CSV table of C-alpha atoms in Angstrom, one decimal:
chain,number,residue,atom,x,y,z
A,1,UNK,CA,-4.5,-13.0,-17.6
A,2,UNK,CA,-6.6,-13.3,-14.8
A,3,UNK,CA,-9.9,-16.5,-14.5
A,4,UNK,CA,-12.9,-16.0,-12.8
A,5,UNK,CA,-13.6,-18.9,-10.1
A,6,UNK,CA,-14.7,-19.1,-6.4
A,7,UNK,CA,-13.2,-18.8,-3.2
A,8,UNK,CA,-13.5,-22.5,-3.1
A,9,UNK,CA,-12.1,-23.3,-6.2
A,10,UNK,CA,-9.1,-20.7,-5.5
A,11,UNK,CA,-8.2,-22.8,-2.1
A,12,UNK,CA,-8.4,-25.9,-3.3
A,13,UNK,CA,-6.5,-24.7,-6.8
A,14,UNK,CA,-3.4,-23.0,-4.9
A,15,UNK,CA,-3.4,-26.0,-2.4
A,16,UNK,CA,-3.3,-28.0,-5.1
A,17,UNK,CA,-0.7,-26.3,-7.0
A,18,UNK,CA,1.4,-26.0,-4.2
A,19,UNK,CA,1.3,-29.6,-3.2
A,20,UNK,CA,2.4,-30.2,-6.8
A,21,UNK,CA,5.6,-27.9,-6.2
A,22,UNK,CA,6.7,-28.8,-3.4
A,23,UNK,CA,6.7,-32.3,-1.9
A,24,UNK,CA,7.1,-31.4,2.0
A,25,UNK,CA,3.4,-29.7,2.0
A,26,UNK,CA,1.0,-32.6,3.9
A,27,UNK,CA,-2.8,-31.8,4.9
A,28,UNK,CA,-3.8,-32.8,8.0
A,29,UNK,CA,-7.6,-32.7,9.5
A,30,UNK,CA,-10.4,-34.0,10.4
A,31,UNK,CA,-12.5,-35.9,7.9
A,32,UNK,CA,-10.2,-34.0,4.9
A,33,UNK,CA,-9.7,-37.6,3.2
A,34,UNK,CA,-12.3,-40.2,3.1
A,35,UNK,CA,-14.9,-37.2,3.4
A,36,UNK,CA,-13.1,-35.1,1.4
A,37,UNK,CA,-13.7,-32.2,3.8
A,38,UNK,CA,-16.6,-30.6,5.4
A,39,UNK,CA,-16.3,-27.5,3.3
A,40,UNK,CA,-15.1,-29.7,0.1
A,41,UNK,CA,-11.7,-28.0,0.0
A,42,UNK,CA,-10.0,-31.4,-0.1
A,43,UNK,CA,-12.2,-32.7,-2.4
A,44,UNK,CA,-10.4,-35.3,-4.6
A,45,UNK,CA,-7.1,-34.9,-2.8
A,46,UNK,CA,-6.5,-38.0,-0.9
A,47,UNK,CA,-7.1,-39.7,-4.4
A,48,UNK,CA,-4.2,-37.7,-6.0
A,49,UNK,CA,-2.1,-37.6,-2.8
A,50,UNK,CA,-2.3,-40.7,-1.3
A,51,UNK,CA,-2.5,-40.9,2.6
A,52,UNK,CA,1.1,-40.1,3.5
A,53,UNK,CA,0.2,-36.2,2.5
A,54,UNK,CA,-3.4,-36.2,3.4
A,55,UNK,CA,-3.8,-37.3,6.9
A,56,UNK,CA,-7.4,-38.0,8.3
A,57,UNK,CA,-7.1,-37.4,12.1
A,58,UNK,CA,-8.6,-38.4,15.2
A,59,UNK,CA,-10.9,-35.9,16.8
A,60,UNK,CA,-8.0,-34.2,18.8
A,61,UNK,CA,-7.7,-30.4,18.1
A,62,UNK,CA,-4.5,-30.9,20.8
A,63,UNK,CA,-3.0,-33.8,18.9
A,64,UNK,CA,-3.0,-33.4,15.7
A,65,UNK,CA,-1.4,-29.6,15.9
A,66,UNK,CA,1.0,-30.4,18.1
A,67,UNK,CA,1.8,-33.2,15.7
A,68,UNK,CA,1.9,-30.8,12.7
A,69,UNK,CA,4.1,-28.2,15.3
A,70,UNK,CA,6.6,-31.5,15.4
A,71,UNK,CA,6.5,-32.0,11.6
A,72,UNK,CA,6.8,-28.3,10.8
A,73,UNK,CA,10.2,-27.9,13.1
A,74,UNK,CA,11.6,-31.0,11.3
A,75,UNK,CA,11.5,-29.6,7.3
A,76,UNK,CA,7.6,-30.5,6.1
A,77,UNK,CA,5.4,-27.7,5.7
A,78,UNK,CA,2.3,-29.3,7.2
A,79,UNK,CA,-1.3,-27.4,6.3
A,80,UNK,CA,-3.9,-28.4,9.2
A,81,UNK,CA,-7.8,-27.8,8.6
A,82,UNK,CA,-10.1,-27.0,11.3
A,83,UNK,CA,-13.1,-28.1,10.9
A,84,UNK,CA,-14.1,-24.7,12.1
A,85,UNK,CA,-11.7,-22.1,14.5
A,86,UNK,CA,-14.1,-22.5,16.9
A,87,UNK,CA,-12.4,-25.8,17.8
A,88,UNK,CA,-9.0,-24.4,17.9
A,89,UNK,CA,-9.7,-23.3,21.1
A,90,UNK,CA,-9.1,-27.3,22.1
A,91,UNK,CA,-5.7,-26.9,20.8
A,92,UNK,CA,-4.7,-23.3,22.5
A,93,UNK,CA,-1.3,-24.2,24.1
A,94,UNK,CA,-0.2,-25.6,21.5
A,95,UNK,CA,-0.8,-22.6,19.0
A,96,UNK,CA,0.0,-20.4,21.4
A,97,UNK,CA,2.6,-21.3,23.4
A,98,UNK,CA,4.5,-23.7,20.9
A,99,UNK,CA,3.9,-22.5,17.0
A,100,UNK,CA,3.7,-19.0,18.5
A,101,UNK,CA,7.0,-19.0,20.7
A,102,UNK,CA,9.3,-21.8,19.4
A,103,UNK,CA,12.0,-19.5,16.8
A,104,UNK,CA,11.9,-17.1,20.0
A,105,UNK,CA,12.9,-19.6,22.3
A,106,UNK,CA,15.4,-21.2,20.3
A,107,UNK,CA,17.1,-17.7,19.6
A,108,UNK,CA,15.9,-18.3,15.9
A,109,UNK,CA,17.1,-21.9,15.5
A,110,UNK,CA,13.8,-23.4,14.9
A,111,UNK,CA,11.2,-22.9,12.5
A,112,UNK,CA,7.2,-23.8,12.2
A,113,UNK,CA,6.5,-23.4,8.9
A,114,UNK,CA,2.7,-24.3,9.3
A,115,UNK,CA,-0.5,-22.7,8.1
A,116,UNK,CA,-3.8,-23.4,10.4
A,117,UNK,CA,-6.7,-22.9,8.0
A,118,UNK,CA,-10.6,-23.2,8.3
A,119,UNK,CA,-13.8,-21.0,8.4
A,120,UNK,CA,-13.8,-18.1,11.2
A,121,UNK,CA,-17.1,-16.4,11.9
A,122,UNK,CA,-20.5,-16.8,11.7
A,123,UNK,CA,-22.3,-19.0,9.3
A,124,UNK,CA,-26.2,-19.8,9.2
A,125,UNK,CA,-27.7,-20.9,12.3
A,126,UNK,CA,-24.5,-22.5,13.5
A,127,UNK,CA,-25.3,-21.5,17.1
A,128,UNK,CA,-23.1,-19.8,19.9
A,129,UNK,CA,-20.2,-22.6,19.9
A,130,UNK,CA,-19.8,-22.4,16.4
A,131,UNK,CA,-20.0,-18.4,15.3
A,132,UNK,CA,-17.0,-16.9,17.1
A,133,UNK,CA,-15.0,-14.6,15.7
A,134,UNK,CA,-11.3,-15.6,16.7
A,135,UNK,CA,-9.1,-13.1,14.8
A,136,UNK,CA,-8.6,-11.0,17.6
A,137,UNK,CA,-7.2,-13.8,19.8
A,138,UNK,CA,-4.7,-14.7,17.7
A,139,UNK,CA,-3.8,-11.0,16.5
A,140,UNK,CA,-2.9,-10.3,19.7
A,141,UNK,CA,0.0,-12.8,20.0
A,142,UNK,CA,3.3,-11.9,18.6
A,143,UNK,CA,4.5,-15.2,16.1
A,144,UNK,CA,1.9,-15.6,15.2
A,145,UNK,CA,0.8,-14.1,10.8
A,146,UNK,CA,-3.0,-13.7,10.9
A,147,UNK,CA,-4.5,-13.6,7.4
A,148,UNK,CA,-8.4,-13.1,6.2
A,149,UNK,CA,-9.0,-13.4,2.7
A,150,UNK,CA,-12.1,-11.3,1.0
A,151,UNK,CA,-11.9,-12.3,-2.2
A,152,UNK,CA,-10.6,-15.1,-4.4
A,153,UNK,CA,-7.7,-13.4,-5.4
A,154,UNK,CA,-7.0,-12.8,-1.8
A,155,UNK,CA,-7.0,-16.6,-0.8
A,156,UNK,CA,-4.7,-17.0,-3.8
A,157,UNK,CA,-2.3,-14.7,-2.9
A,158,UNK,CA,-2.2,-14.8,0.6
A,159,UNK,CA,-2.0,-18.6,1.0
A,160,UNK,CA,0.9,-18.7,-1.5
A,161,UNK,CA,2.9,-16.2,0.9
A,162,UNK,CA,1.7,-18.5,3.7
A,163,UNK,CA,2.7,-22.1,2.5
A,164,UNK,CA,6.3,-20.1,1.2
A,165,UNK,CA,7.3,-18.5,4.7
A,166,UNK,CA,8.8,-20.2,8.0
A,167,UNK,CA,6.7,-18.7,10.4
A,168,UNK,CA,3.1,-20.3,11.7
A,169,UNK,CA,0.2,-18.6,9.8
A,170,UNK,CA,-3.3,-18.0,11.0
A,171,UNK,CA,-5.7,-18.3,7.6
A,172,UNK,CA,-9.1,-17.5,8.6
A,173,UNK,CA,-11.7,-18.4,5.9
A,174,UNK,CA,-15.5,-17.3,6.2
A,175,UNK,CA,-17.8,-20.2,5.0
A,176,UNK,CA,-20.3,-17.8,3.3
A,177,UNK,CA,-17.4,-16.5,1.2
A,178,UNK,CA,-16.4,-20.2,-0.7
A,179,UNK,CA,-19.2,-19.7,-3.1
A,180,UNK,CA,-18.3,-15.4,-3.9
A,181,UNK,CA,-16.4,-15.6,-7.4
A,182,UNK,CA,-13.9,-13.0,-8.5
A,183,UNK,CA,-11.2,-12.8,-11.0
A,184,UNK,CA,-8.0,-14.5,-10.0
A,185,UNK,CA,-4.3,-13.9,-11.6
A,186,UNK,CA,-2.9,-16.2,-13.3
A,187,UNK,CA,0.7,-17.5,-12.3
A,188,UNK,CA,2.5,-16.8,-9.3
A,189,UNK,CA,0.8,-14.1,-7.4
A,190,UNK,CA,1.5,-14.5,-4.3
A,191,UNK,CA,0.7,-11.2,-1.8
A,192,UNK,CA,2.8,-10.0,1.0
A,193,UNK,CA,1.4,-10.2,4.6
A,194,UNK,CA,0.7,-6.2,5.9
A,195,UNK,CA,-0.4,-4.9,1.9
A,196,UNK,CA,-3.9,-3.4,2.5
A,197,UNK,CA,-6.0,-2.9,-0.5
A,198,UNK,CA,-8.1,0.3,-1.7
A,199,UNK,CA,-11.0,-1.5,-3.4
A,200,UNK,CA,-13.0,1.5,-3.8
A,201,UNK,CA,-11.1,5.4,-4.1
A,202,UNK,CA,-13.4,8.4,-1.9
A,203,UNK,CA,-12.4,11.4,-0.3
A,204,UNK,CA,-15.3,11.7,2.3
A,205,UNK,CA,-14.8,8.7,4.8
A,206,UNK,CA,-12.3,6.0,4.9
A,207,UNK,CA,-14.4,2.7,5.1
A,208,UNK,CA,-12.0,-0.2,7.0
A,209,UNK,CA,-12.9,-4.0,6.7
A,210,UNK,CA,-11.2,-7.6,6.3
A,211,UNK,CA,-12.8,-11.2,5.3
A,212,UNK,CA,-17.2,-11.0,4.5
A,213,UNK,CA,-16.9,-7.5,6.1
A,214,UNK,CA,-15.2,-5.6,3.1
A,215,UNK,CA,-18.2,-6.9,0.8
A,216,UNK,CA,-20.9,-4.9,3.0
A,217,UNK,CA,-18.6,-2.0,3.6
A,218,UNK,CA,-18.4,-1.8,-0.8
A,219,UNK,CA,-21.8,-2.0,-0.8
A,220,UNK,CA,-22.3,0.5,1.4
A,221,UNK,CA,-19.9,2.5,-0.1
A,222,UNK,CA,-22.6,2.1,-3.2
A,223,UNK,CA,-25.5,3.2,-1.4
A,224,UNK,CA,-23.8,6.3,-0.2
A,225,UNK,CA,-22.2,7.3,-3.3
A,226,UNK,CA,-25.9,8.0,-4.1
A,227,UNK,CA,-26.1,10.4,-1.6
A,228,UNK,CA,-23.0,12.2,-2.7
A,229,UNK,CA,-20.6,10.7,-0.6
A,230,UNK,CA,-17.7,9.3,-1.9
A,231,UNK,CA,-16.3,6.4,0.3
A,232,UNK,CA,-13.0,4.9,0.2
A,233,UNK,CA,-12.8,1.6,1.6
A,234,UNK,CA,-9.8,-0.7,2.6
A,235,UNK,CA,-9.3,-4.5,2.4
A,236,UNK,CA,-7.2,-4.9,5.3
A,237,UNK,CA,-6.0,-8.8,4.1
A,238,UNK,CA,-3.9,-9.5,7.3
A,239,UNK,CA,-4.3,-8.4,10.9
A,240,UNK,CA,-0.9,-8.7,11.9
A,241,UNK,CA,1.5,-8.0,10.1
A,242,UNK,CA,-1.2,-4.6,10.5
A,243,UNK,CA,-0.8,-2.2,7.4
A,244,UNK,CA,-1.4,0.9,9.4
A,245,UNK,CA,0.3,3.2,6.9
A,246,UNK,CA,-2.4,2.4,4.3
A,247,UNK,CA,-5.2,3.7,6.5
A,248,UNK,CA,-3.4,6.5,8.3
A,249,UNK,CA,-2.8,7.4,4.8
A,250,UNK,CA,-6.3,7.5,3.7
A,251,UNK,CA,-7.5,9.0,7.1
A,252,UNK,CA,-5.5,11.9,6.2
A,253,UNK,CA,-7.0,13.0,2.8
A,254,UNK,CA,-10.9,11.7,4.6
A,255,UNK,CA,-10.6,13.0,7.7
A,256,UNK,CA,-13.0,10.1,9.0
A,257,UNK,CA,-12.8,6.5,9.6
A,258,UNK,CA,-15.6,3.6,10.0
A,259,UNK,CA,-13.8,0.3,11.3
A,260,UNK,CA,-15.8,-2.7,10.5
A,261,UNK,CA,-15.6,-5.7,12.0
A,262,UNK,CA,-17.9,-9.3,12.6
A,263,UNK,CA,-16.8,-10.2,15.9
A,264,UNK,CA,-17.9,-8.6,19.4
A,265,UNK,CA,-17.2,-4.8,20.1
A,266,UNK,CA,-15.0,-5.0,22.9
A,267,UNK,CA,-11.3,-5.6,23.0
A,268,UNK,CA,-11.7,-6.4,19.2
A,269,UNK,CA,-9.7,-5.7,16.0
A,270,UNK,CA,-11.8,-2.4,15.6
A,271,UNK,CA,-10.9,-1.0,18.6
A,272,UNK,CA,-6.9,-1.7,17.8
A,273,UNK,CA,-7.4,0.2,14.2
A,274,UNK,CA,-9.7,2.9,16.3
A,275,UNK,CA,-6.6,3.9,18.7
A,276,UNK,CA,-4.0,3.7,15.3
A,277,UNK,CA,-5.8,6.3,13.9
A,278,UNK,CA,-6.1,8.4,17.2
A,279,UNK,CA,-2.0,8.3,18.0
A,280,UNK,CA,-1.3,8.9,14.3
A,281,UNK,CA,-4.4,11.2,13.0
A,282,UNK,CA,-5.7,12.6,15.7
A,283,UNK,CA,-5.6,16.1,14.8
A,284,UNK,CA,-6.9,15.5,11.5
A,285,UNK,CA,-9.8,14.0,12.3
A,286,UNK,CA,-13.2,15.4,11.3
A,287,UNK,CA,-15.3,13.2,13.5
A,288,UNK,CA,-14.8,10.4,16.0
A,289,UNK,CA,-13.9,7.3,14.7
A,290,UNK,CA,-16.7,4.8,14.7
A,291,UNK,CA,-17.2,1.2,14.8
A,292,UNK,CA,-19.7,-1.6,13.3
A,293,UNK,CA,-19.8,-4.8,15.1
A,294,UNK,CA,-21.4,-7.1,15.6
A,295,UNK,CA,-23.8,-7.1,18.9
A,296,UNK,CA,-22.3,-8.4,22.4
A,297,UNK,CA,-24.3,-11.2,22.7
A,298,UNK,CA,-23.5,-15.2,22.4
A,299,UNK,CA,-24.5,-15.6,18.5
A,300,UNK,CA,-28.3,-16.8,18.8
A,301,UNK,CA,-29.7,-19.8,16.8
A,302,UNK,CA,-33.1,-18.6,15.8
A,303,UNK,CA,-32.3,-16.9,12.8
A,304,UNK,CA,-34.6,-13.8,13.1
A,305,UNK,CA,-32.2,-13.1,16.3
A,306,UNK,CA,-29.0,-14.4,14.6
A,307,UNK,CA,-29.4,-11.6,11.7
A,308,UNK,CA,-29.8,-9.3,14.5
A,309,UNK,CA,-26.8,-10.0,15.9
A,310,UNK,CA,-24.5,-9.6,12.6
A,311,UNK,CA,-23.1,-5.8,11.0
A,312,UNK,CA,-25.1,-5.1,7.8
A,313,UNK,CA,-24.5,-2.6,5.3
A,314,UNK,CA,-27.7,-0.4,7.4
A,315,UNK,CA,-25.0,-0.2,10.3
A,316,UNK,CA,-22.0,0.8,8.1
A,317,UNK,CA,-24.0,3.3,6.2
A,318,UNK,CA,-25.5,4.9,9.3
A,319,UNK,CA,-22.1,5.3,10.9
A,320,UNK,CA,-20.8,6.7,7.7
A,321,UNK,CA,-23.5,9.5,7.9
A,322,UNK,CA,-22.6,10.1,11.9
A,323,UNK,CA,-19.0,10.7,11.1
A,324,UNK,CA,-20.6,13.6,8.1
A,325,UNK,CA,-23.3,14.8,10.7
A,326,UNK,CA,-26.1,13.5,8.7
A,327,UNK,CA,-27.2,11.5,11.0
């Protein structure tokens, strides 16, 4: 049986739920208590909880993940919000050069069993500071798990694998997502980390997206199945572990890839899919890959200029048709 509820909802229900299970999962965050959180993720939790599991922190990025690091290494499996990634930049060592590096540098000894969550990305006229896209960053550390839910049944199943592995986990959320609702499987449907999903079968070009992006690339797919072309489009889910055999796979039958992505075009996630595709497929591509990104600017606040600087579906449709020579 599978229910119908939000991307909200499904955070809060499998936080919730897990909480319930196991004892060693604390929240820690700022303002994810009193205020229940920004987002209203933790809504009602500090009431069910108590403040021993959900921890109200000072406004220290640095502290309070290298506190959850601490707790993770000693048996609790702490779950930190950020109020938004963009402040995880405050806490960079730490991530980096603790979470990321400790079960290497102990030979495998010690484990960080900790999942960093919050909204990645842009959100309405939230301004340069507090737009970034950060997946790229943290995708190109090894030890680190970077995970970007699409849909509800994504954050379900991806955040279960999350709170039940030892390693640290990057969960990037997009705050125009928490309202989108989808069906969501009942019981425990937790989804392995590098398992893409084929949301829409095509033969003509291989559409490839993660997080808000896989909603415009399905709607493009839409528009250009009423042109006659049949687009199939992947949900990536994780960025590292990367399922490359899923879209080398699907590259093969299309013979043409779009790569979708939020953040800035250089040295992003794009360009790492682009260059799979090139050493696997290379031969058997139609067309040069192409990419949708968002535009190379700091993300404006005037919101004429901010929609400018976002992918839409226009973008993703138009590169479709360059990779077919329509265009």
């Amino acid at each position: 049986m599978a229910a119908v509820t939000t991307y909200r909802e499904a955070l809060r229900a499998t936080l919730m739920e897990e909480m319930d299970r196991n004892p060693a999962v604390v929240l820690l965050g700022e303002d994810i208590g009193v205020y229940q959180g920004t987002f209203r993720i933790t809504a009602d939790f500090l009431s069910r909880y108590g403040p021993r599991r959900v921890i109200d922190t000072p406004i220290s990025e640095l502290g309070f993940i290298g506190a959850a690091i601490g707790m993770a290494m000693l048996g609790l499996r702490p779950v930190v919000e950020v109020m938004t990634w963009n402040f995880s930049l405050l806490a960079a060592d730490q991530i980096l050069n603790n979470a990321a590096k400790l079960r290497y540098f102990s030979g495998g000894q010690v484990e960080v069993p900790l999942v960093i969550r919050g909204p990645n990305g842009a959100g309405v006229q939230l301004s340069a500071q507090h737009s970034q896209s950060l997946e790229a960053v943290y995708a190109h550390f090894p030890g680190l798990q970077v995970a970007l839910p699409a849909t509800p049944a994504d954050v379900r199943g991806l955040l279960l694998t999350a709170l039940r592995g030892q390693d640290p986990v990057i969960f990037l959320e997009n705050a125009a997502l928490y309202g989108v609702k989808g069906e969501v499987p009942d019981g425990d449907a937790a989804i392995p980390f590098g398992r893409a999903e084929v949301m829409r079968g095509g033969r003509d070009v291989t559409l490839i997206a993660y997080s808000r992006m896989v909603h415009l690339a399905l709607a493009a797919a839409e528009h250009l199945a009423r042109e006659g072309v049949e687009a199939e489009v992947i949900n990536l889910r994780t960025l590292r572990p990367l399922d490359g055999e899923t879209v080398i796979h699907s590259v093969r039958r299309t013979h043409r890839a779009v790569v979708v992505q939020e953040q800035w075009k250089p040295f992003g996630a794009a360009a790492e899919i682009a260059a799979l595709i090139s050493e696997e497929a290379f031969d058997l591509l139609d067309a040069p890959v192409e990419r949708v990104t968002g535009a190379d600017v700091p993300m404006p606040y005037a919101r004429n200029l901010e929609l400018l600087a976002l992918p839409h579906e226009r973008d993703i449709v138009a590169a479709a048709r360059r990779t077919l020579y329509r265009q």
